[in-house]
mmCIF file of C-alpha atoms and ligand atoms in Angstrom:
data_model
loop_
_atom_site.group_PDB
_atom_site.id
_atom_site.type_symbol
_atom_site.label_atom_id
_atom_site.label_comp_id
_atom_site.label_asym_id
_atom_site.label_seq_id
_atom_site.Cartn_x
_atom_site.Cartn_y
_atom_site.Cartn_z
ATOM 1 C CA MET A 337 0.000 0.000 0.000
ATOM 2 C CA ALA A 338 1.572 3.304 -1.061
ATOM 3 C CA ARG A 339 2.132 5.864 1.691
ATOM 4 C CA LYS A 340 -0.188 8.879 1.329
ATOM 5 C CA ILE A 341 1.694 12.175 1.345
ATOM 6 C CA ILE A 342 1.109 15.891 0.834
ATOM 7 C CA ILE A 343 4.146 17.810 -0.451
ATOM 8 C CA ASP A 344 4.249 21.454 0.680
ATOM 9 C CA THR A 345 6.817 23.289 -1.356
ATOM 10 C CA ASP A 346 8.483 26.492 -2.638
ATOM 11 C CA PRO A 347 10.225 25.337 -5.854
ATOM 12 C CA GLY A 348 13.233 26.055 -6.048
ATOM 13 C CA GLN A 349 15.425 23.577 -7.884
ATOM 14 C CA ASP A 350 15.957 21.280 -4.903
ATOM 15 C CA ASP A 351 12.211 21.205 -4.249
ATOM 16 C CA ALA A 352 11.776 20.318 -7.927
ATOM 17 C CA ALA A 353 14.090 17.320 -7.593
ATOM 18 C CA ALA A 354 12.193 16.212 -4.479
ATOM 19 C CA ILE A 355 8.824 16.462 -6.254
ATOM 20 C CA LEU A 356 10.161 14.455 -9.209
ATOM 21 C CA LEU A 357 11.557 11.799 -6.862
ATOM 22 C CA ALA A 358 8.168 11.430 -5.177
ATOM 23 C CA LEU A 359 6.300 11.266 -8.488
ATOM 24 C CA ALA A 360 8.777 8.658 -9.733
ATOM 25 C CA ALA A 361 7.808 6.279 -6.911
ATOM 26 C CA PRO A 362 4.059 5.673 -7.365
ATOM 27 C CA ASP A 363 4.248 2.171 -5.864
ATOM 28 C CA ASP A 364 5.679 3.624 -2.653
ATOM 29 C CA LEU A 365 4.173 7.124 -2.439
ATOM 30 C CA GLU A 366 0.675 8.369 -3.269
ATOM 31 C CA VAL A 367 0.975 12.138 -3.669
ATOM 32 C CA LEU A 368 -2.490 13.342 -2.657
ATOM 33 C CA ALA A 369 -1.633 16.991 -3.309
ATOM 34 C CA ILE A 370 1.187 19.417 -3.897
ATOM 35 C CA THR A 371 0.645 22.663 -1.969
ATOM 36 C CA ALA A 372 2.688 25.699 -2.988
ATOM 37 C CA VAL A 373 3.904 28.335 -0.547
ATOM 38 C CA ALA A 374 5.880 31.576 -0.885
ATOM 39 C CA GLY A 375 9.549 31.082 -0.101
ATOM 40 C CA ASN A 376 12.435 30.745 -2.516
ATOM 41 C CA VAL A 377 10.402 32.865 -4.922
ATOM 42 C CA PRO A 378 6.939 34.457 -4.615
ATOM 43 C CA LEU A 379 3.800 32.285 -4.629
ATOM 44 C CA SER A 380 3.019 33.378 -8.204
ATOM 45 C CA LEU A 381 6.126 31.425 -9.234
ATOM 46 C CA THR A 382 6.114 28.525 -6.771
ATOM 47 C CA THR A 383 2.659 27.598 -8.092
ATOM 48 C CA VAL A 384 3.819 27.698 -11.712
ATOM 49 C CA ASN A 385 7.004 25.795 -10.874
ATOM 50 C CA SER A 386 5.012 23.091 -9.091
ATOM 51 C CA LEU A 387 2.806 22.711 -12.177
ATOM 52 C CA LYS A 388 5.921 22.499 -14.354
ATOM 53 C CA MET A 389 7.131 19.583 -12.238
ATOM 54 C CA VAL A 390 3.943 17.508 -12.409
ATOM 55 C CA GLU A 391 4.008 18.000 -16.190
ATOM 56 C CA LEU A 392 7.729 17.190 -16.508
ATOM 57 C CA ALA A 393 7.063 13.995 -14.536
ATOM 58 C CA GLY A 394 4.131 13.102 -16.807
ATOM 59 C CA ARG A 395 1.799 13.233 -13.765
ATOM 60 C CA PRO A 396 -0.500 16.217 -14.549
ATOM 61 C CA GLU A 397 -3.318 14.542 -12.604
ATOM 62 C CA VAL A 398 -1.603 15.314 -9.294
ATOM 63 C CA PRO A 399 -3.420 18.413 -7.980
ATOM 64 C CA VAL A 400 -1.427 21.561 -7.202
ATOM 65 C CA TYR A 401 -2.941 24.131 -4.820
ATOM 66 C CA ALA A 402 -1.895 27.713 -4.150
ATOM 67 C CA GLY A 403 -1.237 28.428 -0.486
ATOM 68 C CA CYS A 404 -0.030 31.369 1.555
ATOM 69 C CA ASP A 405 1.697 34.230 -0.260
ATOM 70 C CA ARG A 406 3.414 35.586 2.864
ATOM 71 C CA PRO A 407 4.509 34.384 6.305
ATOM 72 C CA MET A 408 2.081 34.375 9.246
ATOM 73 C CA VAL A 409 3.616 37.434 10.937
ATOM 74 C CA ARG A 410 6.873 38.580 9.336
ATOM 75 C CA PRO A 411 7.368 40.063 5.860
ATOM 76 C CA LEU A 412 8.301 37.627 3.092
ATOM 77 C CA ILE A 413 11.934 37.209 2.173
ATOM 78 C CA THR A 414 12.842 35.278 -0.966
ATOM 79 C CA ALA A 415 16.009 33.639 -2.328
ATOM 80 C CA GLU A 416 16.396 34.564 -6.003
ATOM 81 C CA TYR A 417 20.109 34.948 -5.219
ATOM 82 C CA VAL A 418 20.197 31.147 -4.965
ATOM 83 C CA HIS A 419 17.457 29.972 -7.313
ATOM 84 C CA GLY A 420 17.394 32.700 -9.988
ATOM 85 C CA LYS A 421 14.491 34.976 -10.848
ATOM 86 C CA THR A 422 12.201 32.151 -11.988
ATOM 87 C CA GLY A 423 13.074 29.852 -9.104
ATOM 88 C CA LEU A 424 13.967 27.123 -11.607
ATOM 89 C CA ASP A 425 16.793 28.828 -13.481
ATOM 90 C CA GLY A 426 18.996 26.356 -15.328
ATOM 91 C CA ALA A 427 16.162 24.508 -17.041
ATOM 92 C CA ASP A 428 14.220 25.778 -20.042
ATOM 93 C CA LEU A 429 10.754 24.391 -19.335
ATOM 94 C CA PRO A 430 7.548 25.405 -21.158
ATOM 95 C CA ASP A 431 4.818 27.327 -19.379
ATOM 96 C CA PRO A 432 2.437 24.796 -17.816
ATOM 97 C CA VAL A 433 -0.898 24.056 -19.492
ATOM 98 C CA THR A 434 -2.289 22.439 -16.351
ATOM 99 C CA SER A 435 -4.401 24.654 -14.076
ATOM 100 C CA LEU A 436 -4.147 24.982 -10.339
ATOM 101 C CA ALA A 437 -6.715 22.953 -8.400
ATOM 102 C CA PRO A 438 -9.490 25.135 -6.980
ATOM 103 C CA GLY A 439 -9.375 26.190 -3.333
ATOM 104 C CA HIS A 440 -6.692 27.298 -0.905
ATOM 105 C CA ALA A 441 -3.907 24.902 0.001
ATOM 106 C CA VAL A 442 -4.488 25.359 3.733
ATOM 107 C CA ASP A 443 -8.138 24.346 3.432
ATOM 108 C CA ARG A 444 -7.204 21.371 1.221
ATOM 109 C CA ILE A 445 -4.618 20.150 3.742
ATOM 110 C CA ILE A 446 -7.259 20.289 6.490
ATOM 111 C CA GLU A 447 -9.904 18.593 4.301
ATOM 112 C CA LEU A 448 -7.569 15.774 3.281
ATOM 113 C CA VAL A 449 -6.362 15.074 6.825
ATOM 114 C CA MET A 450 -9.873 15.183 8.290
ATOM 115 C CA SER A 451 -11.365 12.982 5.548
ATOM 116 C CA HIS A 452 -8.745 10.217 5.684
ATOM 117 C CA GLU A 453 -8.230 7.588 8.379
ATOM 118 C CA PRO A 454 -6.255 8.933 11.354
ATOM 119 C CA GLY A 455 -2.579 8.160 10.923
ATOM 120 C CA SER A 456 -2.762 7.733 7.151
ATOM 121 C CA ILE A 457 -1.295 11.013 5.851
ATOM 122 C CA THR A 458 2.312 12.242 6.051
ATOM 123 C CA LEU A 459 3.028 15.936 5.494
ATOM 124 C CA CYS A 460 6.277 16.691 3.633
ATOM 125 C CA PRO A 461 7.091 20.409 3.994
ATOM 126 C CA LEU A 462 10.017 21.496 1.823
ATOM 127 C CA GLY A 463 9.765 25.269 2.283
ATOM 128 C CA PRO A 464 8.712 27.846 4.875
ATOM 129 C CA LEU A 465 6.094 26.283 7.142
ATOM 130 C CA THR A 466 3.448 28.964 6.573
ATOM 131 C CA ASN A 467 0.810 26.652 5.051
ATOM 132 C CA ILE A 468 1.305 24.018 7.742
ATOM 133 C CA GLY A 469 1.366 26.507 10.605
ATOM 134 C CA THR A 470 -1.743 28.222 9.289
ATOM 135 C CA ALA A 471 -3.537 24.875 8.951
ATOM 136 C CA LEU A 472 -2.587 23.964 12.534
ATOM 137 C CA ALA A 473 -3.811 27.340 13.805
ATOM 138 C CA LYS A 474 -7.091 26.990 11.885
ATOM 139 C CA ALA A 475 -7.679 23.315 12.738
ATOM 140 C CA PRO A 476 -5.434 22.073 15.573
ATOM 141 C CA GLU A 477 -7.380 18.809 15.454
ATOM 142 C CA ILE A 478 -5.362 17.756 12.402
ATOM 143 C CA ALA A 479 -2.191 17.262 14.462
ATOM 144 C CA PRO A 480 -3.164 13.996 16.200
ATOM 145 C CA ARG A 481 -4.515 12.632 12.902
ATOM 146 C CA LEU A 482 -1.172 12.927 11.091
ATOM 147 C CA ALA A 483 1.012 9.863 10.570
ATOM 148 C CA GLU A 484 4.129 12.055 10.563
ATOM 149 C CA ILE A 485 5.581 15.365 9.443
ATOM 150 C CA VAL A 486 8.887 14.946 7.594
ATOM 151 C CA LEU A 487 10.327 18.370 6.845
ATOM 152 C CA MET A 488 13.473 20.006 5.523
ATOM 153 C CA GLY A 489 14.510 22.866 7.761
ATOM 154 C CA GLY A 490 16.666 24.073 10.595
ATOM 155 C CA GLY A 491 20.280 23.592 11.499
ATOM 156 C CA PHE A 492 22.241 23.177 14.711
ATOM 157 C CA PHE A 493 25.796 21.878 14.410
ATOM 158 C CA GLU A 494 25.898 23.455 10.930
ATOM 159 C CA GLY A 495 24.493 26.795 12.121
ATOM 160 C CA GLY A 496 22.353 28.764 9.694
ATOM 161 C CA ASN A 497 22.436 29.492 5.964
ATOM 162 C CA THR A 498 20.368 32.685 6.011
ATOM 163 C CA THR A 499 21.600 34.234 9.267
ATOM 164 C CA PRO A 500 24.429 32.866 11.419
ATOM 165 C CA ALA A 501 21.715 31.206 13.542
ATOM 166 C CA ALA A 502 18.876 30.318 11.170
ATOM 167 C CA GLU A 503 18.196 28.167 8.109
ATOM 168 C CA PHE A 504 16.035 29.690 5.350
ATOM 169 C CA ASN A 505 12.784 27.698 5.712
ATOM 170 C CA ILE A 506 12.584 28.343 9.446
ATOM 171 C CA TYR A 507 13.854 31.926 9.242
ATOM 172 C CA VAL A 508 11.228 32.982 6.675
ATOM 173 C CA ASP A 509 8.365 31.999 8.996
ATOM 174 C CA PRO A 510 9.543 31.256 12.552
ATOM 175 C CA GLN A 511 6.048 31.638 14.026
ATOM 176 C CA ALA A 512 4.706 28.938 11.698
ATOM 177 C CA ALA A 513 7.689 26.732 12.495
ATOM 178 C CA ASP A 514 7.063 27.200 16.226
ATOM 179 C CA LEU A 515 3.487 25.944 15.762
ATOM 180 C CA VAL A 516 4.730 22.911 13.828
ATOM 181 C CA PHE A 517 7.429 21.967 16.349
ATOM 182 C CA ARG A 518 4.930 22.310 19.223
ATOM 183 C CA CYS A 519 1.974 20.519 17.528
ATOM 184 C CA GLY A 520 2.696 17.050 18.937
ATOM 185 C CA ALA A 521 2.600 15.162 15.648
ATOM 186 C CA PRO A 522 5.496 12.724 15.047
ATOM 187 C CA LEU A 523 8.189 14.950 13.515
ATOM 188 C CA THR A 524 11.278 13.992 11.507
ATOM 189 C CA VAL A 525 13.618 16.831 10.567
ATOM 190 C CA MET A 526 16.149 16.987 7.724
ATOM 191 C CA PRO A 527 18.295 19.957 8.842
ATOM 192 C CA LEU A 528 21.437 21.408 7.332
ATOM 193 C CA ASP A 529 23.274 19.000 9.665
ATOM 194 C CA VAL A 530 22.356 16.208 7.265
ATOM 195 C CA THR A 531 21.707 18.013 3.969
ATOM 196 C CA HIS A 532 25.215 19.474 4.025
ATOM 197 C CA ARG A 533 26.359 15.854 3.718
ATOM 198 C CA ALA A 534 24.236 15.288 0.605
ATOM 199 C CA LEU A 535 26.612 17.181 -1.676
ATOM 200 C CA MET A 536 26.137 17.003 -5.449
ATOM 201 C CA LEU A 537 29.656 16.037 -6.468
ATOM 202 C CA PRO A 538 30.494 16.334 -10.187
ATOM 203 C CA ARG A 539 30.171 12.551 -10.556
ATOM 204 C CA HIS A 540 26.636 12.751 -9.171
ATOM 205 C CA LEU A 541 25.652 15.697 -11.313
ATOM 206 C CA ASP A 542 27.005 14.077 -14.490
ATOM 207 C CA ARG A 543 24.696 11.085 -14.000
ATOM 208 C CA PHE A 544 21.640 13.266 -14.589
ATOM 209 C CA ALA A 545 23.017 14.508 -17.907
ATOM 210 C CA GLN A 546 23.967 10.925 -18.842
ATOM 211 C CA MET A 547 20.324 9.814 -18.401
ATOM 212 C CA GLY A 548 19.791 11.106 -21.955
ATOM 213 C CA THR A 549 16.202 12.110 -21.279
ATOM 214 C CA ARG A 550 14.434 15.477 -21.353
ATOM 215 C CA LEU A 551 13.895 15.114 -17.612
ATOM 216 C CA GLY A 552 17.525 14.226 -16.948
ATOM 217 C CA THR A 553 18.710 17.215 -18.969
ATOM 218 C CA ALA A 554 16.305 19.520 -17.121
ATOM 219 C CA VAL A 555 17.355 18.196 -13.702
ATOM 220 C CA HIS A 556 21.046 18.522 -14.632
ATOM 221 C CA GLY A 557 20.518 22.116 -15.774
ATOM 222 C CA MET A 558 18.528 23.073 -12.662
ATOM 223 C CA LEU A 559 20.917 21.514 -10.168
ATOM 224 C CA ALA A 560 24.054 22.766 -11.919
ATOM 225 C CA PHE A 561 22.655 26.307 -11.701
ATOM 226 C CA TYR A 562 21.425 25.915 -8.116
ATOM 227 C CA GLU A 563 24.627 24.487 -6.615
ATOM 228 C CA ARG A 564 26.893 27.389 -7.604
ATOM 229 C CA TYR A 565 25.728 29.579 -4.673
ATOM 230 C CA ASP A 566 26.624 27.089 -1.905
ATOM 231 C CA VAL A 567 29.844 25.989 -3.633
ATOM 232 C CA GLU A 568 31.018 29.611 -3.744
ATOM 233 C CA LYS A 569 29.780 30.457 -0.213
ATOM 234 C CA TYR A 570 30.949 27.356 1.613
ATOM 235 C CA GLY A 571 33.753 26.248 -0.686
ATOM 236 C CA MET A 572 32.064 22.849 -0.803
ATOM 237 C CA GLU A 573 32.912 20.241 -3.465
ATOM 238 C CA GLY A 574 29.247 20.394 -4.525
ATOM 239 C CA GLY A 575 25.953 22.005 -3.565
ATOM 240 C CA PRO A 576 23.840 20.402 -0.780
ATOM 241 C CA LEU A 577 20.702 18.747 -2.137
ATOM 242 C CA HIS A 578 18.359 19.700 0.707
ATOM 243 C CA ASP A 579 14.741 18.847 -0.121
ATOM 244 C CA PRO A 580 15.128 15.431 -1.795
ATOM 245 C CA CYS A 581 16.395 14.163 1.586
ATOM 246 C CA VAL A 582 12.773 14.320 2.805
ATOM 247 C CA ILE A 583 11.447 12.071 0.031
ATOM 248 C CA ALA A 584 14.503 9.795 0.097
ATOM 249 C CA TYR A 585 13.863 9.239 3.822
ATOM 250 C CA LEU A 586 10.324 8.034 3.063
ATOM 251 C CA LEU A 587 11.675 5.619 0.455
ATOM 252 C CA ARG A 588 14.870 4.488 2.228
ATOM 253 C CA PRO A 589 14.963 5.485 5.899
ATOM 254 C CA ASP A 590 17.968 3.199 6.276
ATOM 255 C CA LEU A 591 20.059 5.790 4.414
ATOM 256 C CA PHE A 592 19.725 8.213 7.341
ATOM 257 C CA GLY A 593 20.640 8.408 11.023
ATOM 258 C CA GLY A 594 19.427 10.723 13.744
ATOM 259 C CA ARG A 595 18.418 11.199 17.356
ATOM 260 C CA GLN A 596 15.121 11.907 19.167
ATOM 261 C CA VAL A 597 15.601 15.293 20.818
ATOM 262 C CA ASN A 598 13.836 18.452 21.864
ATOM 263 C CA VAL A 599 13.845 21.191 19.226
ATOM 264 C CA ALA A 600 12.576 24.680 19.992
ATOM 265 C CA VAL A 601 12.317 27.640 17.593
ATOM 266 C CA GLU A 602 13.473 31.132 18.499
ATOM 267 C CA VAL A 603 10.663 33.645 17.875
ATOM 268 C CA GLU A 604 11.703 36.540 20.149
ATOM 269 C CA SER A 605 15.290 37.644 19.610
ATOM 270 C CA GLU A 606 16.121 39.274 16.262
ATOM 271 C CA LEU A 607 19.725 38.131 16.766
ATOM 272 C CA THR A 608 18.718 34.451 16.731
ATOM 273 C CA MET A 609 15.273 34.687 15.089
ATOM 274 C CA GLY A 610 14.325 31.345 13.517
ATOM 275 C CA MET A 611 17.128 29.412 15.194
ATOM 276 C CA THR A 612 16.317 25.745 15.839
ATOM 277 C CA VAL A 613 17.636 25.176 19.356
ATOM 278 C CA VAL A 614 18.395 21.446 19.662
ATOM 279 C CA ASP A 615 18.759 19.874 23.107
ATOM 280 C CA TRP A 616 21.173 17.307 21.677
ATOM 281 C CA TRP A 617 22.587 16.266 25.093
ATOM 282 C CA GLY A 618 19.237 16.080 26.923
ATOM 283 C CA MET A 619 20.033 18.990 29.231
ATOM 284 C CA THR A 620 16.419 20.087 29.710
ATOM 285 C CA SER A 621 13.155 18.408 30.572
ATOM 286 C CA ARG A 622 11.574 19.706 27.369
ATOM 287 C CA PRO A 623 9.751 16.986 25.403
ATOM 288 C CA ARG A 624 11.750 15.126 22.776
ATOM 289 C CA ASN A 625 9.451 16.334 19.998
ATOM 290 C CA ALA A 626 11.560 15.622 16.909
ATOM 291 C CA ARG A 627 13.842 13.049 15.299
ATOM 292 C CA TRP A 628 16.774 15.208 14.177
ATOM 293 C CA MET A 629 18.728 13.684 11.294
ATOM 294 C CA GLY A 630 22.500 14.067 11.206
ATOM 295 C CA SER A 631 23.939 11.330 9.003
ATOM 296 C CA ILE A 632 23.327 10.073 5.464
ATOM 297 C CA ASP A 633 24.709 7.472 3.073
ATOM 298 C CA ALA A 634 25.291 10.070 0.351
ATOM 299 C CA ASP A 635 26.239 7.583 -2.392
ATOM 300 C CA GLY A 636 23.141 5.536 -1.615
ATOM 301 C CA PHE A 637 21.072 8.721 -1.692
ATOM 302 C CA PHE A 638 22.298 9.716 -5.160
ATOM 303 C CA ASP A 639 21.947 6.150 -6.455
ATOM 304 C CA LEU A 640 18.308 6.231 -5.317
ATOM 305 C CA LEU A 641 17.704 9.638 -6.901
ATOM 306 C CA VAL A 642 19.232 8.726 -10.283
ATOM 307 C CA ASP A 643 17.611 5.274 -10.346
ATOM 308 C CA ARG A 644 14.130 6.598 -9.621
ATOM 309 C CA LEU A 645 14.324 9.669 -11.862
ATOM 310 C CA SER A 646 15.534 7.509 -14.753
ATOM 311 C CA ARG A 647 12.191 5.690 -14.561
ATOM 312 C CA LEU A 648 10.192 8.822 -15.443
HETATM 313 O O1 RIB B 829 17.706 26.145 3.423
HETATM 314 C C1 RIB B 829 17.378 25.286 2.362
HETATM 315 C C2 RIB B 829 15.897 25.264 2.144
HETATM 316 O O2 RIB B 829 15.441 26.577 1.806
HETATM 317 C C3 RIB B 829 15.486 24.380 0.951
HETATM 318 O O3 RIB B 829 14.202 23.879 1.160
HETATM 319 C C4 RIB B 829 15.468 25.349 -0.201
HETATM 320 O O4 RIB B 829 14.602 24.942 -1.251
HETATM 321 C C5 RIB B 829 14.904 26.577 0.476
HETATM 322 O O5 RIB B 829 13.482 26.432 0.529
HETATM 323 CA CA1 CA B 830 12.457 24.339 -0.495
#
């Protein structure tokens, strides 16, 4: 029985690769909906980019919903400096012909969770947590009905990538993230601590081009564009492939290692706004609300990604 998931996303090239990976695994994952949120680029683009991905994957029947166009409290910040002005720079994809599904993403998330058996839906947030936080604020009763939330966000031993203390997804909407980390649903986190070990080395990147398909060429172009920012900033051998870690975990949890800890989100201090404070050594009595991933079999991860994407 395929696992039912909702992908909440702000594509973004790494989101795009994650969406394609999920759509390439229909026997394992049933994507009930893709819900777009403002983040890497404005909502007007994350919706279009999500539609481009369902079409590139040959899965136009997967519904895409527009969600929140700004964070719950703070002003929106975007990341065109990483992703380019379209959010998918590096790939020349046609404008989508598929329309957005009617209704707001937040309402659709609530409807889907409340209409399915408790414990049957996993939320997979890949961007700022605005849609998820808003859904939890509007209908807190969804939290105990969730099988799990598996999200990309945060950083602790790796620090931040947007401020010295905060990772982008959490920094953009810390209030929403605070609601998610406090909601009580089973939570698995793919922070920078693990995604900075999923580096796209040239040998990995070349495999997408060698697929010899339109999709492989598009993925190669997107990821080659996207990685340049982190390579230049961190001096890494390759760019970290953040969001596909979420989907890879659903498919092959054995590729990852982590620890059940307390994670709290800073929402007061501007100095550390959006910081994910991880009680790694169990120094407080705060509840161990999250499984915080820190290790990955990177070769196994890229083998999975290339193998699955080559099936589309
Ligand atoms: O910090 C990395 C995260 O922020 C990724 O999800 C990337 O797509 C951006 O949303
Ligand atoms: Ca993202």
